[in-house]
CSV table of C-alpha atoms and ligand atoms in Angstrom, one decimal:
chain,number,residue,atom,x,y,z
A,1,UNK,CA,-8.6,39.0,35.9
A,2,UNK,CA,-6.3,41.8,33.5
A,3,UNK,CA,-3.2,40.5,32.2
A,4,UNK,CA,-1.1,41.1,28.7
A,5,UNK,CA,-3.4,38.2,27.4
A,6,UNK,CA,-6.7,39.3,27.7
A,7,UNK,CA,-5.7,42.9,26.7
A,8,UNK,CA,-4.5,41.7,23.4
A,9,UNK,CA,-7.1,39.2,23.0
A,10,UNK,CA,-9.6,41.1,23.5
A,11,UNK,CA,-11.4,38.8,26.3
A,12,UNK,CA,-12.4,38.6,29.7
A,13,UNK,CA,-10.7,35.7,30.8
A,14,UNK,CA,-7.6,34.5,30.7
A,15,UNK,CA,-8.6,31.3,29.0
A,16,UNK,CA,-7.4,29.5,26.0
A,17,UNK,CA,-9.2,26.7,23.9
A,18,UNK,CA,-6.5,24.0,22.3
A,19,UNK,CA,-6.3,23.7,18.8
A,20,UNK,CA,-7.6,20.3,18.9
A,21,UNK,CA,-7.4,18.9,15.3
A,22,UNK,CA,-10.9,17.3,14.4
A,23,UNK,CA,-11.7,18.2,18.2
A,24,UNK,CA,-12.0,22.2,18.0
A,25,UNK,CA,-14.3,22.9,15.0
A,26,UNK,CA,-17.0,25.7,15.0
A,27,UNK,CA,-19.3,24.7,17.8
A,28,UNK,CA,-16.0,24.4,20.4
A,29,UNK,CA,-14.5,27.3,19.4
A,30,UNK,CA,-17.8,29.2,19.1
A,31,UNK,CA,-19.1,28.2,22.7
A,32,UNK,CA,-15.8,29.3,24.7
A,33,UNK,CA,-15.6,32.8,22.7
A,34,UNK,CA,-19.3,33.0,24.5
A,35,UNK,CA,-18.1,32.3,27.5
A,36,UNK,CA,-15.7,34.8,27.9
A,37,UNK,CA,-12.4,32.5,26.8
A,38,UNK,CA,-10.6,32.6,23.5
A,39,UNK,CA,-12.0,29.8,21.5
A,40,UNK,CA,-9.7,28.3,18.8
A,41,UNK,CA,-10.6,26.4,15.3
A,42,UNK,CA,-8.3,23.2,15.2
A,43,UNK,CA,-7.2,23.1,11.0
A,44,UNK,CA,-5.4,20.2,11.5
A,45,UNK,CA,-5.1,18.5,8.3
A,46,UNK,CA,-8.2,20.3,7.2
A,47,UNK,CA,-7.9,22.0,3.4
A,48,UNK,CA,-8.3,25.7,3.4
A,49,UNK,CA,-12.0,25.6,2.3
A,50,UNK,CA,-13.3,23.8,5.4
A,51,UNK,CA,-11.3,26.1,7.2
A,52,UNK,CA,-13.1,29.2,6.3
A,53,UNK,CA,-16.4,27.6,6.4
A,54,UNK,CA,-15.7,26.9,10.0
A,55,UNK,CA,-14.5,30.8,10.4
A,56,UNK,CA,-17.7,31.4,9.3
A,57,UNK,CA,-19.6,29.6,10.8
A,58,UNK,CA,-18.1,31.0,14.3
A,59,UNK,CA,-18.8,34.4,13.0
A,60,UNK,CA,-22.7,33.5,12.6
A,61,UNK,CA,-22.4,32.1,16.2
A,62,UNK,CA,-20.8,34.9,17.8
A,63,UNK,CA,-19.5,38.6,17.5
A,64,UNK,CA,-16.3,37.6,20.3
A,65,UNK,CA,-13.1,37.0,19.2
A,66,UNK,CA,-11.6,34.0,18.3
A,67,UNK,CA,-8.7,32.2,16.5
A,68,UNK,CA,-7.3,29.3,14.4
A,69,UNK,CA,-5.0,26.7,15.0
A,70,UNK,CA,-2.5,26.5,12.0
A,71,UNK,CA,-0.9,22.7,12.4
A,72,UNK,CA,2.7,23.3,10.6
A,73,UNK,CA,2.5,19.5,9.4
A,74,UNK,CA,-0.2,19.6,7.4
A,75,UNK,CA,-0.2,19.2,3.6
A,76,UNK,CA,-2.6,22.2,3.9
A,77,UNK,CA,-0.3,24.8,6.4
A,78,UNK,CA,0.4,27.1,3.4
A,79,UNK,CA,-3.7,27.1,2.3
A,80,UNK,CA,-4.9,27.2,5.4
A,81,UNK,CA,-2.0,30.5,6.3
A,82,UNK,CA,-3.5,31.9,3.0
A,83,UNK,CA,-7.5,31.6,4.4
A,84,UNK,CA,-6.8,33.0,7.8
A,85,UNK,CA,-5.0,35.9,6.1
A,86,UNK,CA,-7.6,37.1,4.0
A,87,UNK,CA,-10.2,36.1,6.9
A,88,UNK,CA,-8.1,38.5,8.8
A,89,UNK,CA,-9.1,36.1,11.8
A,90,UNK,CA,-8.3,37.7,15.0
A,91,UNK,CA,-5.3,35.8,16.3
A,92,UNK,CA,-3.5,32.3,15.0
A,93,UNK,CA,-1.3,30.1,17.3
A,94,UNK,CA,0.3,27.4,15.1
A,95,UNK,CA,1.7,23.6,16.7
A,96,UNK,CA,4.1,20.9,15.4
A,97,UNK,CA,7.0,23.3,13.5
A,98,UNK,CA,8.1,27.2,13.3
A,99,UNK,CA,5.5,29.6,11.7
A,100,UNK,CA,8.4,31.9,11.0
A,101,UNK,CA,7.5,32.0,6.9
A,102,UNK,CA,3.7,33.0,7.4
A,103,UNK,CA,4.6,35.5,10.3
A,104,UNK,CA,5.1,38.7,8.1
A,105,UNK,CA,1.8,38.3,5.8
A,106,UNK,CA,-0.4,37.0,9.5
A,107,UNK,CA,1.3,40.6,11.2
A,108,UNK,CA,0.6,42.7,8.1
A,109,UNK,CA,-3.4,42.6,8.1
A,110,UNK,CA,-2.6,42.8,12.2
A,111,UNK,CA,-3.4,39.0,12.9
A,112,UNK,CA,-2.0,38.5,16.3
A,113,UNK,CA,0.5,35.8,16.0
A,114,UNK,CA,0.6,33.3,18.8
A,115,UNK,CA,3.0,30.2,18.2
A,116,UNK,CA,2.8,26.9,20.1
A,117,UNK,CA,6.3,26.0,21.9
A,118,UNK,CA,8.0,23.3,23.4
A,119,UNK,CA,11.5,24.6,24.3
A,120,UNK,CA,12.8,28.1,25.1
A,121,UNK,CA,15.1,28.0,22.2
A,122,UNK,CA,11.9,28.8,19.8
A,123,UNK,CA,9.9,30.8,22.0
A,124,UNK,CA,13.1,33.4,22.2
A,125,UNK,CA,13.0,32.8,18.7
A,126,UNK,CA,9.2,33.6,18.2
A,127,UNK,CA,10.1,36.7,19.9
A,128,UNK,CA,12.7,37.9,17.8
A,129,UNK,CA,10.3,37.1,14.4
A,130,UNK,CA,7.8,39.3,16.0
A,131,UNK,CA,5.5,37.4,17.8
A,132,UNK,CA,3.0,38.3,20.3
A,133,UNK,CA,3.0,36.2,23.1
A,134,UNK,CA,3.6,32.4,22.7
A,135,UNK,CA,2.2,29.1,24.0
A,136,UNK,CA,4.5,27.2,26.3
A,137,UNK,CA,2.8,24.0,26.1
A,138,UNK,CA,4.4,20.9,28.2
A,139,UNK,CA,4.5,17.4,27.5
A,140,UNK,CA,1.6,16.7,30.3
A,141,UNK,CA,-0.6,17.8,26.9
A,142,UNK,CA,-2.1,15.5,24.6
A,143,UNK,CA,-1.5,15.2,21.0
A,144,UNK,CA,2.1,15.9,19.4
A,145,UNK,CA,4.0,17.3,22.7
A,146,UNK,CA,7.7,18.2,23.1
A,147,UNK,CA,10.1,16.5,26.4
A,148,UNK,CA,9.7,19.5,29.1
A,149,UNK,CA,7.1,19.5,31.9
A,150,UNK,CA,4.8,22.1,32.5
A,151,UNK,CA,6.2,23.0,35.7
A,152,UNK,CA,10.0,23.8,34.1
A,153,UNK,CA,9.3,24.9,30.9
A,154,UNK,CA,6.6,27.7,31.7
A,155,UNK,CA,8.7,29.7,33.8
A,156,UNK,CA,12.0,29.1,32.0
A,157,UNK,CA,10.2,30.7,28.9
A,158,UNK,CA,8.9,33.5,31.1
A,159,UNK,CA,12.4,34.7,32.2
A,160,UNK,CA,13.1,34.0,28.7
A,161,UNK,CA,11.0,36.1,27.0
A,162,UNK,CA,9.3,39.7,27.7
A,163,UNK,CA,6.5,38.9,25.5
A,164,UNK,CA,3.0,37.0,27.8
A,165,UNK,CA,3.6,33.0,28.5
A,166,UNK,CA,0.6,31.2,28.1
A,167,UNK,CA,0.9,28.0,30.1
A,168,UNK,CA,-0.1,24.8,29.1
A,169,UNK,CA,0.0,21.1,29.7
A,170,UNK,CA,-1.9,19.1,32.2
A,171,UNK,CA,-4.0,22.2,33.2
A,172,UNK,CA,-7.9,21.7,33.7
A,173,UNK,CA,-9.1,23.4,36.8
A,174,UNK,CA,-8.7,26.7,39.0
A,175,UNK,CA,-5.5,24.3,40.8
A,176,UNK,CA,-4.0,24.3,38.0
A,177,UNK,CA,-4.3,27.5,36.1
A,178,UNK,CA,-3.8,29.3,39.7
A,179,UNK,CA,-0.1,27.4,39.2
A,180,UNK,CA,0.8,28.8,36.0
A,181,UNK,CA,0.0,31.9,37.2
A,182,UNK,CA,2.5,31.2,39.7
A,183,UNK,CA,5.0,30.1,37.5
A,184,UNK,CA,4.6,33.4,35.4
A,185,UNK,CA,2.1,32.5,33.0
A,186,UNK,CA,-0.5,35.2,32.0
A,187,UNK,CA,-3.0,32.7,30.2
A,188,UNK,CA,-3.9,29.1,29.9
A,189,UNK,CA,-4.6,27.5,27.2
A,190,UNK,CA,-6.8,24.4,27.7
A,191,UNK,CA,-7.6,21.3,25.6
A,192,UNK,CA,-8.6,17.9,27.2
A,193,UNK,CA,-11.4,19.7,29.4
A,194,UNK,CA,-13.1,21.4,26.3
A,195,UNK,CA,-13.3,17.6,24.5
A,196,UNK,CA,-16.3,16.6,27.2
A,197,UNK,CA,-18.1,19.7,27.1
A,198,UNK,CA,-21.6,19.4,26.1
A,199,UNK,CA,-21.1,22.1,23.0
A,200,UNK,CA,-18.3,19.6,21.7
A,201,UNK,CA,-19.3,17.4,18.8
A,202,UNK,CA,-17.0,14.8,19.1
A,203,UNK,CA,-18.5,10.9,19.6
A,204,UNK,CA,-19.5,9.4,22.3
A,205,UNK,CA,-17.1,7.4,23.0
A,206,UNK,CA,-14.2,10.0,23.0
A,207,UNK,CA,-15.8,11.7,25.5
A,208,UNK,CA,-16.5,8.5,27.7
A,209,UNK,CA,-13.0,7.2,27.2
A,210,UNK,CA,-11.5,10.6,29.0
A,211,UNK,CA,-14.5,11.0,31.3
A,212,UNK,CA,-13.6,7.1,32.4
A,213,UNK,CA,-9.9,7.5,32.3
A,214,UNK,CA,-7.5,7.0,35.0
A,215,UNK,CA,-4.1,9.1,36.0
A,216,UNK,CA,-1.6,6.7,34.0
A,217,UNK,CA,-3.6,5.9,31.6
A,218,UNK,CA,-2.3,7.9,28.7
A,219,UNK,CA,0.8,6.8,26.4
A,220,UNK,CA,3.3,8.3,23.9
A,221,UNK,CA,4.0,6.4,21.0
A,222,UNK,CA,5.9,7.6,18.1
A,223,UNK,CA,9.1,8.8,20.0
A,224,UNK,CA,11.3,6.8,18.1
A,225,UNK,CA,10.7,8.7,14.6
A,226,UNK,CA,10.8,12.1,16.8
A,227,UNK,CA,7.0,12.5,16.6
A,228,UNK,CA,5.9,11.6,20.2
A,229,UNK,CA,2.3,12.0,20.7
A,230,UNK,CA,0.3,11.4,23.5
A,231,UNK,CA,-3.2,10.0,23.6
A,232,UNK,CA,-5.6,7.3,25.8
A,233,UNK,CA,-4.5,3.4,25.8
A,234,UNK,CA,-6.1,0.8,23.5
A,235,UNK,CA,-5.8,-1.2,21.3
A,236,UNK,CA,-4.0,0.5,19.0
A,237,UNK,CA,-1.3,2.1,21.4
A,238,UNK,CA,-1.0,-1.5,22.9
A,239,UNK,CA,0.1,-2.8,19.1
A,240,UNK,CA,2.0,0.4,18.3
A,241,UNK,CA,4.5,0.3,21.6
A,242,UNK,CA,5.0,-3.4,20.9
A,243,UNK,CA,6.1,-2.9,17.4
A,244,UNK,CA,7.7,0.6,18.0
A,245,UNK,CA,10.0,-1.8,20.8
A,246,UNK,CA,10.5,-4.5,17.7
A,247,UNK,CA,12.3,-1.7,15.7
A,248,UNK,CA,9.7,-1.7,13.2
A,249,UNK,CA,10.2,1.3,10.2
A,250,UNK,CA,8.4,4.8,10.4
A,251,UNK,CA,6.0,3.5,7.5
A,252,UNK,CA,4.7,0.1,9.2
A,253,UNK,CA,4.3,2.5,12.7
A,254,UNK,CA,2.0,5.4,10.1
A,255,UNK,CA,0.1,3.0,8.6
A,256,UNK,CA,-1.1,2.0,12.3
A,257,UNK,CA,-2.4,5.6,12.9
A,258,UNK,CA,-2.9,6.7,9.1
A,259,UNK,CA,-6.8,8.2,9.7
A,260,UNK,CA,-7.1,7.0,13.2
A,261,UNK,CA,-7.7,10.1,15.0
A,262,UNK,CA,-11.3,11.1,12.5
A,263,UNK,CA,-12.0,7.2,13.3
A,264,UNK,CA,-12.0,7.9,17.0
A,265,UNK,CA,-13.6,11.3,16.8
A,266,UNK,CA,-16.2,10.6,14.0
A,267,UNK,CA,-16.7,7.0,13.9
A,268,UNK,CA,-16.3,6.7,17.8
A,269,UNK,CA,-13.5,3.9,17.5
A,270,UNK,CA,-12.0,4.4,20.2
A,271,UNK,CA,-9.7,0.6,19.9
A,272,UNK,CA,-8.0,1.5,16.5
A,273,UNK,CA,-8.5,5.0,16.8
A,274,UNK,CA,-5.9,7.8,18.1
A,275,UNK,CA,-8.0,9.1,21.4
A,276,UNK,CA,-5.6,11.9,21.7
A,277,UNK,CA,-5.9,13.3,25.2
A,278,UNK,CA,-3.6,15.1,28.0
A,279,UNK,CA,-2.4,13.4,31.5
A,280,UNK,CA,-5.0,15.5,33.3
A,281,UNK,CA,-7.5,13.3,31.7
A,282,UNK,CA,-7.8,11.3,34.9
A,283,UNK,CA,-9.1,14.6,36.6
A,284,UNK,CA,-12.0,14.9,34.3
A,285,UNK,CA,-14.8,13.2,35.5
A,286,UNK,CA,-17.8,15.6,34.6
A,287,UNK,CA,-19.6,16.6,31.4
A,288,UNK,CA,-20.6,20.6,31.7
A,289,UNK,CA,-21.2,23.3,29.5
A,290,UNK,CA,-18.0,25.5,27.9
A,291,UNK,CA,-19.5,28.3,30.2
A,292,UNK,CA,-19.7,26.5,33.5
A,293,UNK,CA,-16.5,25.1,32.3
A,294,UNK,CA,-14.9,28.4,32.2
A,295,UNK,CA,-16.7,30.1,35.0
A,296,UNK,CA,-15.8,27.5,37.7
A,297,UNK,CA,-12.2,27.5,36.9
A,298,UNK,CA,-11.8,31.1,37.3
A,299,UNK,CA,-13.7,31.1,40.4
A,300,UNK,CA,-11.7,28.3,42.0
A,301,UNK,CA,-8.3,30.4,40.8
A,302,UNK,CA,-9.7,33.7,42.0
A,303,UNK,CA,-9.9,32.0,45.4
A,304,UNK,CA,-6.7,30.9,45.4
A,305,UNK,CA,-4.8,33.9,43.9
A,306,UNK,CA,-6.0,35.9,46.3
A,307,UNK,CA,-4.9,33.6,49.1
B,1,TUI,O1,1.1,20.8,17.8
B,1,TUI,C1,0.7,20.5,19.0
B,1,TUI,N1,-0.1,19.5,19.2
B,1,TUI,C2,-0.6,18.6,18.2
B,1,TUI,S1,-0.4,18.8,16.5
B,1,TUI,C3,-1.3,17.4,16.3
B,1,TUI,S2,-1.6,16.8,14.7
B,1,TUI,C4,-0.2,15.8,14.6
B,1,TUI,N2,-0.4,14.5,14.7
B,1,TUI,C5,0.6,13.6,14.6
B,1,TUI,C6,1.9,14.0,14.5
B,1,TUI,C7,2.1,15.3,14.4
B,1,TUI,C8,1.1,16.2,14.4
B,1,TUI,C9,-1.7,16.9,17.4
B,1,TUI,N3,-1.4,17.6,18.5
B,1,TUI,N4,1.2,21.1,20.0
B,1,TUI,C10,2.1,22.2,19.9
B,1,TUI,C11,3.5,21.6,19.8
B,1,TUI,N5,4.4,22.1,19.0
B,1,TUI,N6,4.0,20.6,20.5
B,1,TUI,C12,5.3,20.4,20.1
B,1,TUI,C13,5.5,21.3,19.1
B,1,TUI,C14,6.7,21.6,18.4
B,1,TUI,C15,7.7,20.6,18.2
B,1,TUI,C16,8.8,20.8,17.5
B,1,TUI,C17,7.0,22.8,17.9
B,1,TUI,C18,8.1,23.0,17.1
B,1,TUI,C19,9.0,22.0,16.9
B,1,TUI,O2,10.2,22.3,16.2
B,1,TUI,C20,10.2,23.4,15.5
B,1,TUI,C21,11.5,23.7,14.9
B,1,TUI,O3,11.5,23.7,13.6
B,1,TUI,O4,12.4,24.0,15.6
């Protein structure tokens, strides 16, 4: 399957890795490169030094392509914008904020520049600052997400924009990378799939929370400070919805998920932890290898493309 994507990336299929934050570290991104897909390095909040260890330690994994997830919140963006640079990684997509300051160094040493969106009005911007295809990421997603659907934003940005539309947001088999197809996309990027795959080194019980999950059972808390992000309910969600209802202030609501998503990830604590995870979660019932991950959703979108 050709499209604009896989030219530029350099890969055989049309598949994008999330950059999960914690999640996506060397082993993820490593293991879907090998399979044919673009695998991404989450930075998160991660300093610039763990950063390009991970960048190396992909590159000891594997000779594929591969990219790095540049989260525009961090303390660490400008670091970690620095370290991909002089790693000259293949391609960046950035989340949470516009990557328009870093785009002119990332396009100088011919980084393709791939930028997360949530609304049209910054993908047409994206465009304009020279971008090379962006993200158009619903709020079906887990983690930090934006108001659109999937199924509206993916092919307003694709009559928006002439650059590729990678769709993403509730996407996690053939069914539903067949649709953004549909909808115009030439890519998908996928995260909540990846988390249970056997290559993926987060605990446990992460991966037993979304293998166990049911369709509603994801929340959004934080949309009254204008960070909305979605994840699995517990404990934690439970306490933060209650208090987010009380009115209580934007510090009281961080302290409640100050750390909380390396508690969940490292620690397994998955009641006071942030198990960040997209709707679709309630679809994933199997743990699998990246590559049989990959290779039975492009058979099963093959089928139906061709229908
Ligand atoms: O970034 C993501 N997903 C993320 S980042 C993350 S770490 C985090 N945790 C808590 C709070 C904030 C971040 C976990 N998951 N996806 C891409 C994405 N970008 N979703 C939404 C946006 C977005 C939102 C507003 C992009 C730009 C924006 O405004 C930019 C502007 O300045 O106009």
């Amino acid at each position: 399957m050709k499209t604009r994507v896989t030219e530029l990336l350099g890969i055989e299929k049309p598949i994008i890795q999330g950059g999960m934050a914690w999640v996506a570290e060397s082993h993820l991104a490593a293991a879907v490169s090998k399979a044919g897909g673009f695998g991404i390095i989450g930075a998160g909040n991660a300093p610039g030094d763990l950063v390009r260890k991970y960048i190396h330690e992909v590159r000891e994994m594997t000779d594929r392509p591969f990219g790095v997830n540049v989260m525009l919140m961090s303390p660490f963006a400008d670091e970690v914008a620095q370290v991909v640079t002089e790693e000259k990684i293949a391609a960046v997509t950035t989340g949470a904020g516009n990557p328009e300051k870093y785009m002119e160094q990332w396009k100088a040493v011919n980084i393709k520049v791939i930028p997360v969106v949530a609304s049209v009005a910054l993908a047409k911007r994206m465009q304009r600052c020279g971008a090379d295809a962006v993200v158009a990421e619903g709020t079906e997603s887990g983690g930090h997400i934006g108001q659109a659907t999937t199924m509206t934003l993916v092919p307003q940005v694709v009559d928006a924009v002439d650059i590729p539309v990678i769709g993403a947001g509730g996407i996690a088999d053939g069914r539903g990378m067949a649709a953004a197809f549909m909808l115009g996309a030439e890519a998908v990027q996928i995260g909540t799939r990846f988390v249970v795959s056997d290559e993926c080194t987060v605990h446990e019980k992460y991966k037993e929370r979304i293998l166990k999950a049911k369709d509603i059972d994801s929340e959004v808390t934080g949309r009254s400070h204008g960070h909305p992000v979605r994840g699995l309910r517990n404990k934690m969600t439970r306490e933060y919805l209650k208090k987010e209802a009380e009115g209580a202030t934007f510090e009281e609501l961080e302290n409640m998920t100050l750390g909380g998503l390396r508690r969940a990830v490292v620690e397994g604590d998955t009641d006071t932890g942030s198990v960040l995870a997209g709707q679709i979660a309630g679809m994933i019932h199997k743990r699998q290898s990246c590559q049989e991950i990959i290779d039975e959703i492009m058979a099963e979108a093959e089928k139906l493309m061709k229908l």
